[in-house]
Amino acid sequence: MNEIAPFDTRVDPSVLAARLSDERAPDIVEALNDEAPEVAAAILLGLPTERAIEVLDQPELDCAADIIEMLPRDRVAGYLSGMSADRVTDVFREIEEPGRSDLRARLDAETRGAVDRLSAYGEETVGSLMTTEFVTVPGTWTVGQTLEHIRHVEKTRETIYAIFVLDPRTRALTKAVPLRRLISGDPSDNVLSVAPGRRPLAVSPTASREEAARLISKYDLLALPVVDAVGHVIGIVTVDDMIDAMIEKQTQDVQRFGGMEALPEPYMDIGFFTMIRKRAGWLCALFLSEMLTASAMQGFEGELEKAIVLTLFIPLIMSSGGNSGSQATSLLIRALALHQIRLRDWWRVALRELPTGIVLGAILGVIAVIRIVAWQKFGLYDYGEHWPLVAATVGAALVGIVTFGSLAGSMLPFLLQRIGFDPATASAPFVATLVDVTGLVIYFSVALLILRGTLL
Amino acid sequence: MNEIAPFDTRVDPSVLAARLSDERAPDIVEALNDEAPEVAAAILLGLPTERAIEVLDQPELDCAADIIEMLPRDRVAGYLSGMSADRVTDVFREIEEPGRSDLRARLDAETRGAVDRLSAYGEETVGSLMTTEFVTVPGTWTVGQTLEHIRHVEKTRETIYAIFVLDPRTRALTKAVPLRRLISGDPSDNVLSVAPGRRPLAVSPTASREEAARLISKYDLLALPVVDAVGHVIGIVTVDDMIDAMIEKQTQDVQRFGGMEALPEPYMDIGFFTMIRKRAGWLCALFLSEMLTASAMQGFEGELEKAIVLTLFIPLIMSSGGNSGSQATSLLIRALALHQIRLRDWWRVALRELPTGIVLGAILGVIAVIRIVAWQKFGLYDYGEHWPLVAATVGAALVGIVTFGSLAGSMLPFLLQRIGFDPATASAPFVATLVDVTGLVIYFSVALLILRGTLL
């Protein structure tokens, strides 16, 4: 729509700030993300304070921690106190000591207390994602009183999607009233008259982010209350925070599935050595495991010398096992993540993948046999006098390897979940490596079976 | 929280319906998804009509089309007219003729008109995702009039997140007022007094779903208006529809990245032959491409016969190229999807991947050389008299292949986007196959260079 074109960076930051100050905060964020942190900080200082706070509050701002550390200390306290506590907590996680303690000391008492509480929760928990700004009213209030209260707090609470009604005595959450139902009520009636019949859904601060995401998407919620052990509301997870968390998780999942550690920042912002580190770890681990293929082939050295024709098909056969495994893994990662399948269903999946693998392997086997026969008959290549047996070996090995690939690939996510990992830790290269070594053993075993007495 | 445990399927559907009727619609959906469509249809008939409509309205209901086709024709019209038009449109897409025309004829005129309009939009467009229930008021109304209007329509419009203010003359969209701002206004003031200063963000019905998702997540919107060429609001995309679309897209992306066609239904609901078809296509395509490795190896037959020791490292070297390619592809797919990188940045990425690939390849190369030296020195395996040259060949080939893998893997998503495909069509097996053939050629070329005159 009306997004901002990149601008000439030689222009004075205060000029840029003036040009940006009328834009929407997310657009300002995009413009700042294209700048070095020191330029971004200078631009931010040129914006009206309210605008600057709005910009710093956006989780999409890439180098927020760096920018905040560069701001003059007398200005930074004002900015931080205006930001939402959950965002300050996220930013603080990326600031090294002693900078963090210094900044923490500059917060007003209320924000500092909220940040301290939020930082106690692990990064993957609901507690670290929740907003501490929400609206509660006692169950003794009327609809009119509640509306009047909202009019007062509307300016400071950006996220009024629902009003939480508390038990007047215990202050525990009893109902959640959507804003639109509140409007439809009679102002003189009790607020509970417009409340839905059911107890509200809620989540514990120590629950996983995925659990909150699942509840919000399943029940189409705009905000999910977070309650402590005695039922007091301590925060809410809003749908927009949840979407940000979902997008982040999706990126991590894709990167992990690609066979590397997830990157903490966008591709272009990652330093060269961080990039190497995030990729080299898995690459080396896979390489070391894959070395077993060299050992396996050393073990079959005698066979290799007698029948070099067998080596021609090694890459073809092994890659097929890896590919079918990668398909099965991607299917099961998502089915488990969406709760379409539970851990106890593993045997159902195995019973499906077994025939699926056999049929897929047979299809590839037939193609391979046709190719060998065709090349032999049309004189494109001579596979030796025992070529029909070679063709049979390749075809049969493909059935075995693709079946093994489908089974191994589908069971891996279950195994990971069983031992307490995210099934999405499974990656295509990991499955391929797993299948490669076994694939070689299957291939040479089939060869020994079929070719013994002729080639071998 | 209070989700429903699976129940004994031998129980009478009407008993189940009675047990379910007090549950939340998404929980009823989960219970029905565990049943065969005929049982689900029977249970649905036992629910109060309003409950049944709410259940059918959930996109998470797996076999909605089958269930609707099984319902008695005199009941189905009432259900369909109660459902939201966008959901009916989605369900109709899955019903074959003549059933669809028959059902369409039973709709009331208003719903039929809406469904006809919505089905004209392609499945990947905003038009097919939008809700046609929304609230508009002319710009001449007061805050009080608007609130009164909302009180009247609240029952029929489930998705009041914002009120769209229209130009009283042209009926074009001029402002979007969030519900919470409306509450904070003075009832006797004009509705525009509480409107934000900016023109509202809007999207065209022919825009892609991704574009709507990007705007909603970037600007933290609860609803995005869809406007036609003259600025009339024809629908809204709500945040919950968007989340459903995001989750579906994520599943498709993971499955595609795993090297298969995306499945239209959950893993366990897919028929055996559909499953084979969705997987066999890519598997065969990859297999046929990978056959080039056999051709390449046939081309190097002479070298293979002279130096069987070279074959030992083929799987190891090839898989490393595929792994580094898979990493790079996963990085770039996400960076492009999140607009962190644009098409024109391809050369920046290439300039990053080149040194990254060289360093990663060098790390693996050093490991490989150490392994060969160790095995040789400790007498674990004899790589022949020219073993230092073999080690050099393997090490140098790894640098070349990992560099090529990183470059090819990172450029593939750009290429796909350039020729009009979704970059997420790139898959780990696809990249691996791409790299395998070239990898073999690199390996044997390096071998010829280093080993000519000794082994070759």
mmCIF file of C-alpha atoms in Angstrom, chain A residues 70-368:
data_model
loop_
_atom_site.group_PDB
_atom_site.id
_atom_site.type_symbol
_atom_site.label_atom_id
_atom_site.label_comp_id
_atom_site.label_asym_id
_atom_site.label_seq_id
_atom_site.Cartn_x
_atom_site.Cartn_y
_atom_site.Cartn_z
ATOM 1 C CA MET A 70 23.353 3.855 21.860
ATOM 2 C CA LEU A 71 20.694 6.284 23.071
ATOM 3 C CA PRO A 72 21.723 8.988 25.592
ATOM 4 C CA ARG A 73 21.054 7.668 29.089
ATOM 5 C CA ASP A 74 18.844 10.644 30.045
ATOM 6 C CA ARG A 75 16.446 9.937 27.154
ATOM 7 C CA VAL A 76 16.390 6.164 27.395
ATOM 8 C CA ALA A 77 14.545 5.976 30.737
ATOM 9 C CA GLY A 78 11.576 7.829 29.272
ATOM 10 C CA TYR A 79 11.448 5.524 26.270
ATOM 11 C CA LEU A 80 11.716 2.326 28.316
ATOM 12 C CA SER A 81 9.018 3.353 30.770
ATOM 13 C CA GLY A 82 6.656 4.039 27.882
ATOM 14 C CA MET A 83 7.260 0.667 26.228
ATOM 15 C CA SER A 84 5.248 -2.410 27.158
ATOM 16 C CA ALA A 85 6.859 -4.501 29.875
ATOM 17 C CA ASP A 86 6.980 -7.680 27.771
ATOM 18 C CA ARG A 87 8.823 -5.886 25.000
ATOM 19 C CA VAL A 88 11.331 -4.324 27.447
ATOM 20 C CA THR A 89 11.907 -7.824 28.825
ATOM 21 C CA ASP A 90 12.607 -9.200 25.334
ATOM 22 C CA VAL A 91 15.018 -6.373 24.562
ATOM 23 C CA PHE A 92 16.807 -6.752 27.911
ATOM 24 C CA ARG A 93 17.482 -10.410 27.123
ATOM 25 C CA GLU A 94 19.735 -9.245 24.295
ATOM 26 C CA ILE A 95 21.656 -6.618 26.271
ATOM 27 C CA GLU A 96 24.874 -7.715 27.958
ATOM 28 C CA GLU A 97 25.823 -6.828 31.511
ATOM 29 C CA PRO A 98 26.650 -4.276 32.906
ATOM 30 C CA GLY A 99 24.471 -2.379 30.384
ATOM 31 C CA ARG A 100 21.375 -4.286 31.415
ATOM 32 C CA SER A 101 21.642 -3.564 35.141
ATOM 33 C CA ASP A 102 22.325 0.075 34.380
ATOM 34 C CA LEU A 103 19.217 0.349 32.204
ATOM 35 C CA ARG A 104 17.118 -1.648 34.669
ATOM 36 C CA ALA A 105 18.001 0.839 37.435
ATOM 37 C CA ARG A 106 16.634 3.671 35.281
ATOM 38 C CA LEU A 107 13.171 2.124 34.918
ATOM 39 C CA ASP A 108 10.305 3.434 37.020
ATOM 40 C CA ALA A 109 9.406 1.108 39.907
ATOM 41 C CA GLU A 110 6.267 -0.308 38.240
ATOM 42 C CA THR A 111 7.915 -1.217 34.931
ATOM 43 C CA ARG A 112 10.977 -2.586 36.763
ATOM 44 C CA GLY A 113 8.778 -4.855 38.854
ATOM 45 C CA ALA A 114 6.931 -6.118 35.769
ATOM 46 C CA VAL A 115 10.169 -6.694 33.844
ATOM 47 C CA ASP A 116 11.686 -8.586 36.787
ATOM 48 C CA ARG A 117 8.634 -10.848 36.966
ATOM 49 C CA LEU A 118 8.539 -11.448 33.219
ATOM 50 C CA SER A 119 12.249 -12.192 32.900
ATOM 51 C CA ALA A 120 11.867 -14.976 35.432
ATOM 52 C CA TYR A 121 9.974 -16.996 32.810
ATOM 53 C CA GLY A 122 11.834 -19.096 30.245
ATOM 54 C CA GLU A 123 11.996 -17.791 26.678
ATOM 55 C CA GLU A 124 9.747 -20.540 25.328
ATOM 56 C CA THR A 125 6.992 -20.020 27.905
ATOM 57 C CA VAL A 126 3.741 -18.104 27.801
ATOM 58 C CA GLY A 127 5.057 -15.954 30.658
ATOM 59 C CA SER A 128 7.713 -14.396 28.453
ATOM 60 C CA LEU A 129 5.168 -13.591 25.731
ATOM 61 C CA MET A 130 2.377 -12.117 27.806
ATOM 62 C CA THR A 131 1.316 -8.497 27.989
ATOM 63 C CA THR A 132 0.820 -7.102 31.470
ATOM 64 C CA GLU A 133 -1.627 -4.433 30.321
ATOM 65 C CA PHE A 134 -5.199 -5.693 30.539
ATOM 66 C CA VAL A 135 -8.534 -4.649 31.984
ATOM 67 C CA THR A 136 -10.192 -6.356 34.943
ATOM 68 C CA VAL A 137 -13.366 -5.349 36.782
ATOM 69 C CA PRO A 138 -15.019 -6.876 39.833
ATOM 70 C CA GLY A 139 -18.174 -8.933 39.195
ATOM 71 C CA THR A 140 -20.221 -6.411 41.196
ATOM 72 C CA TRP A 141 -19.892 -3.673 38.577
ATOM 73 C CA THR A 142 -22.547 -2.692 36.014
ATOM 74 C CA VAL A 143 -22.094 -2.614 32.247
ATOM 75 C CA GLY A 144 -22.140 1.193 32.438
ATOM 76 C CA GLN A 145 -19.411 1.316 35.118
ATOM 77 C CA THR A 146 -17.293 -1.047 33.071
ATOM 78 C CA LEU A 147 -17.679 1.037 29.905
ATOM 79 C CA GLU A 148 -16.808 4.180 31.846
ATOM 80 C CA HIS A 149 -13.666 2.447 33.210
ATOM 81 C CA ILE A 150 -12.622 1.438 29.699
ATOM 82 C CA ARG A 151 -13.049 5.029 28.490
ATOM 83 C CA HIS A 152 -10.548 6.051 31.156
ATOM 84 C CA VAL A 153 -7.938 3.408 30.521
ATOM 85 C CA GLU A 154 -8.321 3.191 26.716
ATOM 86 C CA LYS A 155 -5.370 5.511 26.208
ATOM 87 C CA THR A 156 -2.973 3.445 28.292
ATOM 88 C CA ARG A 157 -4.155 -0.065 27.463
ATOM 89 C CA GLU A 158 -3.589 -0.708 23.812
ATOM 90 C CA THR A 159 -4.984 -4.183 23.837
ATOM 91 C CA ILE A 160 -8.577 -4.125 25.035
ATOM 92 C CA TYR A 161 -10.152 -7.067 23.282
ATOM 93 C CA ALA A 162 -11.941 -8.494 26.291
ATOM 94 C CA ILE A 163 -12.710 -7.454 29.855
ATOM 95 C CA PHE A 164 -11.873 -9.935 32.589
ATOM 96 C CA VAL A 165 -14.428 -10.112 35.363
ATOM 97 C CA LEU A 166 -13.032 -11.104 38.768
ATOM 98 C CA ASP A 167 -14.648 -12.689 41.766
ATOM 99 C CA PRO A 168 -15.084 -9.645 44.076
ATOM 100 C CA ARG A 169 -13.818 -11.616 47.072
ATOM 101 C CA THR A 170 -10.983 -13.861 45.829
ATOM 102 C CA ARG A 171 -10.096 -11.695 42.795
ATOM 103 C CA ALA A 172 -9.939 -14.915 40.755
ATOM 104 C CA LEU A 173 -10.947 -14.844 37.068
ATOM 105 C CA THR A 174 -14.588 -15.818 36.621
ATOM 106 C CA LYS A 175 -15.627 -14.548 33.163
ATOM 107 C CA ALA A 176 -14.207 -12.952 30.034
ATOM 108 C CA VAL A 177 -16.535 -10.491 28.300
ATOM 109 C CA PRO A 178 -15.769 -9.605 24.661
ATOM 110 C CA LEU A 179 -15.921 -5.875 24.020
ATOM 111 C CA ARG A 180 -18.710 -6.215 21.439
ATOM 112 C CA ARG A 181 -20.962 -8.034 23.905
ATOM 113 C CA LEU A 182 -20.371 -5.327 26.490
ATOM 114 C CA ILE A 183 -21.622 -2.707 24.032
ATOM 115 C CA SER A 184 -24.821 -4.627 23.424
ATOM 116 C CA GLY A 185 -25.691 -4.709 27.145
ATOM 117 C CA ASP A 186 -27.961 -2.407 29.134
ATOM 118 C CA PRO A 187 -25.704 0.069 31.033
ATOM 119 C CA SER A 188 -27.601 -0.423 34.304
ATOM 120 C CA ASP A 189 -27.363 -4.247 34.252
ATOM 121 C CA ASN A 190 -24.622 -6.166 36.033
ATOM 122 C CA VAL A 191 -21.559 -6.805 33.860
ATOM 123 C CA LEU A 192 -22.135 -10.541 34.260
ATOM 124 C CA SER A 193 -25.429 -10.191 32.334
ATOM 125 C CA VAL A 194 -23.489 -9.914 29.080
ATOM 126 C CA ALA A 195 -20.891 -12.562 29.968
ATOM 127 C CA PRO A 196 -20.891 -15.850 28.040
ATOM 128 C CA GLY A 197 -22.077 -18.894 30.001
ATOM 129 C CA ARG A 198 -18.793 -20.757 30.015
ATOM 130 C CA ARG A 199 -15.768 -20.367 32.238
ATOM 131 C CA PRO A 200 -13.102 -18.534 30.229
ATOM 132 C CA LEU A 201 -10.197 -20.419 28.724
ATOM 133 C CA ALA A 202 -6.941 -19.588 30.435
ATOM 134 C CA VAL A 203 -3.345 -20.734 30.418
ATOM 135 C CA SER A 204 -0.556 -20.979 32.990
ATOM 136 C CA PRO A 205 2.506 -18.702 32.649
ATOM 137 C CA THR A 206 4.746 -21.751 32.526
ATOM 138 C CA ALA A 207 2.847 -23.362 29.624
ATOM 139 C CA SER A 208 4.640 -23.441 26.264
ATOM 140 C CA ARG A 209 4.100 -20.770 23.656
ATOM 141 C CA GLU A 210 2.786 -23.478 21.326
ATOM 142 C CA GLU A 211 0.056 -24.308 23.812
ATOM 143 C CA ALA A 212 -1.107 -20.680 23.852
ATOM 144 C CA ALA A 213 -0.907 -20.516 20.061
ATOM 145 C CA ARG A 214 -2.951 -23.686 19.768
ATOM 146 C CA LEU A 215 -5.687 -22.386 22.094
ATOM 147 C CA ILE A 216 -5.838 -18.984 20.384
ATOM 148 C CA SER A 217 -6.089 -20.480 16.909
ATOM 149 C CA LYS A 218 -8.434 -23.300 17.902
ATOM 150 C CA TYR A 219 -10.912 -21.104 19.778
ATOM 151 C CA ASP A 220 -10.426 -17.999 17.585
ATOM 152 C CA LEU A 221 -9.463 -15.850 20.581
ATOM 153 C CA LEU A 222 -8.195 -12.294 20.425
ATOM 154 C CA ALA A 223 -6.616 -12.512 23.869
ATOM 155 C CA LEU A 224 -5.964 -15.450 26.169
ATOM 156 C CA PRO A 225 -5.740 -14.700 29.915
ATOM 157 C CA VAL A 226 -2.713 -16.030 31.782
ATOM 158 C CA VAL A 227 -3.586 -17.032 35.337
ATOM 159 C CA ASP A 228 -1.460 -18.105 38.288
ATOM 160 C CA ALA A 229 -2.111 -21.065 40.574
ATOM 161 C CA VAL A 230 -4.885 -19.307 42.520
ATOM 162 C CA GLY A 231 -6.670 -18.049 39.401
ATOM 163 C CA HIS A 232 -5.455 -14.430 39.449
ATOM 164 C CA VAL A 233 -4.969 -12.892 35.999
ATOM 165 C CA ILE A 234 -1.293 -11.938 35.660
ATOM 166 C CA GLY A 235 -1.255 -11.136 31.950
ATOM 167 C CA ILE A 236 -2.778 -11.795 28.558
ATOM 168 C CA VAL A 237 -1.412 -13.276 25.363
ATOM 169 C CA THR A 238 -2.741 -11.180 22.488
ATOM 170 C CA VAL A 239 -3.379 -12.518 19.024
ATOM 171 C CA ASP A 240 -0.824 -10.173 17.445
ATOM 172 C CA ASP A 241 1.963 -11.252 19.801
ATOM 173 C CA MET A 242 0.949 -14.794 18.994
ATOM 174 C CA ILE A 243 1.195 -14.208 15.244
ATOM 175 C CA ASP A 244 4.683 -12.765 15.697
ATOM 176 C CA ALA A 245 5.642 -15.812 17.755
ATOM 177 C CA MET A 246 4.144 -18.132 15.116
ATOM 178 C CA ILE A 247 6.086 -16.502 12.292
ATOM 179 C CA GLU A 248 9.299 -16.716 14.319
ATOM 180 C CA LYS A 249 8.654 -20.374 15.107
ATOM 181 C CA GLN A 250 7.894 -21.101 11.453
ATOM 182 C CA THR A 251 11.215 -19.579 10.402
ATOM 183 C CA GLN A 252 13.045 -21.610 13.034
ATOM 184 C CA ASP A 253 11.273 -24.790 11.941
ATOM 185 C CA VAL A 254 12.128 -24.292 8.278
ATOM 186 C CA GLN A 255 15.769 -23.545 9.126
ATOM 187 C CA ARG A 256 15.983 -26.586 11.401
ATOM 188 C CA PHE A 257 14.343 -28.781 8.798
ATOM 189 C CA GLY A 258 16.960 -27.498 6.359
ATOM 190 C CA GLY A 259 19.574 -28.950 8.705
ATOM 191 C CA MET A 260 20.985 -26.064 10.706
ATOM 192 C CA GLU A 261 20.561 -24.187 13.958
ATOM 193 C CA ALA A 262 17.853 -21.522 13.822
ATOM 194 C CA LEU A 263 19.211 -18.011 13.292
ATOM 195 C CA PRO A 264 18.349 -15.373 15.901
ATOM 196 C CA GLU A 265 18.233 -12.545 13.340
ATOM 197 C CA PRO A 266 17.388 -11.980 9.647
ATOM 198 C CA TYR A 267 19.784 -13.482 7.087
ATOM 199 C CA MET A 268 21.442 -10.226 6.121
ATOM 200 C CA ASP A 269 21.970 -9.073 9.734
ATOM 201 C CA ILE A 270 23.843 -12.187 10.834
ATOM 202 C CA GLY A 271 27.597 -11.774 11.156
ATOM 203 C CA PHE A 272 29.801 -14.018 9.037
ATOM 204 C CA PHE A 273 31.150 -16.040 11.947
ATOM 205 C CA THR A 274 27.772 -16.516 13.596
ATOM 206 C CA MET A 275 26.514 -17.804 10.257
ATOM 207 C CA ILE A 276 29.397 -20.260 9.995
ATOM 208 C CA ARG A 277 28.833 -21.426 13.583
ATOM 209 C CA LYS A 278 25.093 -21.962 13.127
ATOM 210 C CA ARG A 279 25.666 -24.011 9.980
ATOM 211 C CA ALA A 280 28.946 -25.780 10.701
ATOM 212 C CA GLY A 281 27.657 -27.572 13.811
ATOM 213 C CA TRP A 282 25.045 -29.687 12.096
ATOM 214 C CA LEU A 283 27.086 -29.948 8.919
ATOM 215 C CA CYS A 284 29.975 -31.495 10.862
ATOM 216 C CA ALA A 285 27.680 -33.772 12.872
ATOM 217 C CA LEU A 286 26.052 -35.028 9.675
ATOM 218 C CA PHE A 287 29.462 -35.382 8.044
ATOM 219 C CA LEU A 288 30.821 -37.475 10.893
ATOM 220 C CA SER A 289 27.745 -39.740 10.798
ATOM 221 C CA GLU A 290 27.912 -40.001 7.047
ATOM 222 C CA MET A 291 31.516 -41.210 7.418
ATOM 223 C CA LEU A 292 29.948 -44.499 8.355
ATOM 224 C CA THR A 293 29.118 -44.849 4.666
ATOM 225 C CA ALA A 294 32.833 -44.841 3.920
ATOM 226 C CA SER A 295 33.311 -47.510 6.563
ATOM 227 C CA ALA A 296 30.428 -49.544 5.149
ATOM 228 C CA MET A 297 31.896 -49.332 1.676
ATOM 229 C CA GLN A 298 35.320 -50.315 2.979
ATOM 230 C CA GLY A 299 33.575 -53.359 4.423
ATOM 231 C CA PHE A 300 32.190 -54.241 1.016
ATOM 232 C CA GLU A 301 35.515 -53.559 -0.714
ATOM 233 C CA GLY A 302 35.772 -57.086 -2.066
ATOM 234 C CA GLU A 303 32.352 -56.906 -3.666
ATOM 235 C CA LEU A 304 33.108 -53.462 -5.099
ATOM 236 C CA GLU A 305 36.255 -54.722 -6.807
ATOM 237 C CA LYS A 306 34.445 -57.661 -8.328
ATOM 238 C CA ALA A 307 31.424 -55.679 -9.468
ATOM 239 C CA ILE A 308 32.223 -52.058 -10.234
ATOM 240 C CA VAL A 309 28.916 -51.898 -12.076
ATOM 241 C CA LEU A 310 27.245 -51.790 -8.655
ATOM 242 C CA THR A 311 28.885 -48.478 -7.756
ATOM 243 C CA LEU A 312 27.150 -46.759 -10.663
ATOM 244 C CA PHE A 313 23.828 -46.910 -8.842
ATOM 245 C CA ILE A 314 24.951 -45.994 -5.344
ATOM 246 C CA PRO A 315 24.062 -42.254 -5.486
ATOM 247 C CA LEU A 316 20.751 -43.016 -7.195
ATOM 248 C CA ILE A 317 19.657 -45.619 -4.671
ATOM 249 C CA MET A 318 20.823 -43.747 -1.606
ATOM 250 C CA SER A 319 19.200 -40.487 -2.590
ATOM 251 C CA SER A 320 15.867 -42.251 -3.103
ATOM 252 C CA GLY A 321 15.930 -43.525 0.462
ATOM 253 C CA GLY A 322 16.720 -40.042 1.731
ATOM 254 C CA ASN A 323 13.987 -38.456 -0.364
ATOM 255 C CA SER A 324 11.248 -40.823 0.782
ATOM 256 C CA GLY A 325 12.433 -40.360 4.364
ATOM 257 C CA SER A 326 12.346 -36.599 4.023
ATOM 258 C CA GLN A 327 8.756 -36.773 2.745
ATOM 259 C CA ALA A 328 7.634 -38.924 5.647
ATOM 260 C CA THR A 329 9.403 -36.723 8.208
ATOM 261 C CA SER A 330 7.843 -33.528 6.878
ATOM 262 C CA LEU A 331 4.388 -35.151 7.019
ATOM 263 C CA LEU A 332 4.781 -36.340 10.586
ATOM 264 C CA ILE A 333 6.377 -33.156 11.919
ATOM 265 C CA ARG A 334 3.281 -31.210 10.908
ATOM 266 C CA ALA A 335 0.771 -33.870 11.919
ATOM 267 C CA LEU A 336 2.325 -33.965 15.401
ATOM 268 C CA ALA A 337 2.584 -30.179 15.660
ATOM 269 C CA LEU A 338 -1.110 -29.774 14.759
ATOM 270 C CA HIS A 339 -2.136 -32.516 17.215
ATOM 271 C CA GLN A 340 -3.651 -34.493 14.334
ATOM 272 C CA ILE A 341 -1.666 -37.461 15.566
ATOM 273 C CA ARG A 342 -0.598 -38.306 19.073
ATOM 274 C CA LEU A 343 2.441 -40.143 20.337
ATOM 275 C CA ARG A 344 0.421 -43.311 20.950
ATOM 276 C CA ASP A 345 -0.557 -43.435 17.249
ATOM 277 C CA TRP A 346 2.985 -44.309 16.175
ATOM 278 C CA TRP A 347 2.086 -47.874 15.258
ATOM 279 C CA ARG A 348 -0.834 -46.719 13.078
ATOM 280 C CA VAL A 349 1.594 -44.515 11.202
ATOM 281 C CA ALA A 350 4.104 -47.352 10.881
ATOM 282 C CA LEU A 351 1.348 -49.588 9.513
ATOM 283 C CA ARG A 352 0.555 -46.926 6.882
ATOM 284 C CA GLU A 353 4.149 -46.123 5.937
ATOM 285 C CA LEU A 354 5.099 -49.770 5.436
ATOM 286 C CA PRO A 355 2.763 -50.393 2.433
ATOM 287 C CA THR A 356 3.261 -46.804 1.212
ATOM 288 C CA GLY A 357 7.031 -47.315 1.205
ATOM 289 C CA ILE A 358 6.736 -50.674 -0.574
ATOM 290 C CA VAL A 359 4.554 -49.228 -3.343
ATOM 291 C CA LEU A 360 6.719 -46.109 -3.771
ATOM 292 C CA GLY A 361 9.863 -48.277 -3.800
ATOM 293 C CA ALA A 362 8.297 -50.614 -6.354
ATOM 294 C CA ILE A 363 7.446 -47.672 -8.640
ATOM 295 C CA LEU A 364 11.058 -46.433 -8.538
ATOM 296 C CA GLY A 365 12.320 -50.026 -8.883
ATOM 297 C CA VAL A 366 10.339 -50.518 -12.079
ATOM 298 C CA ILE A 367 11.672 -47.243 -13.504
ATOM 299 C CA ALA A 368 15.241 -48.322 -12.674
#
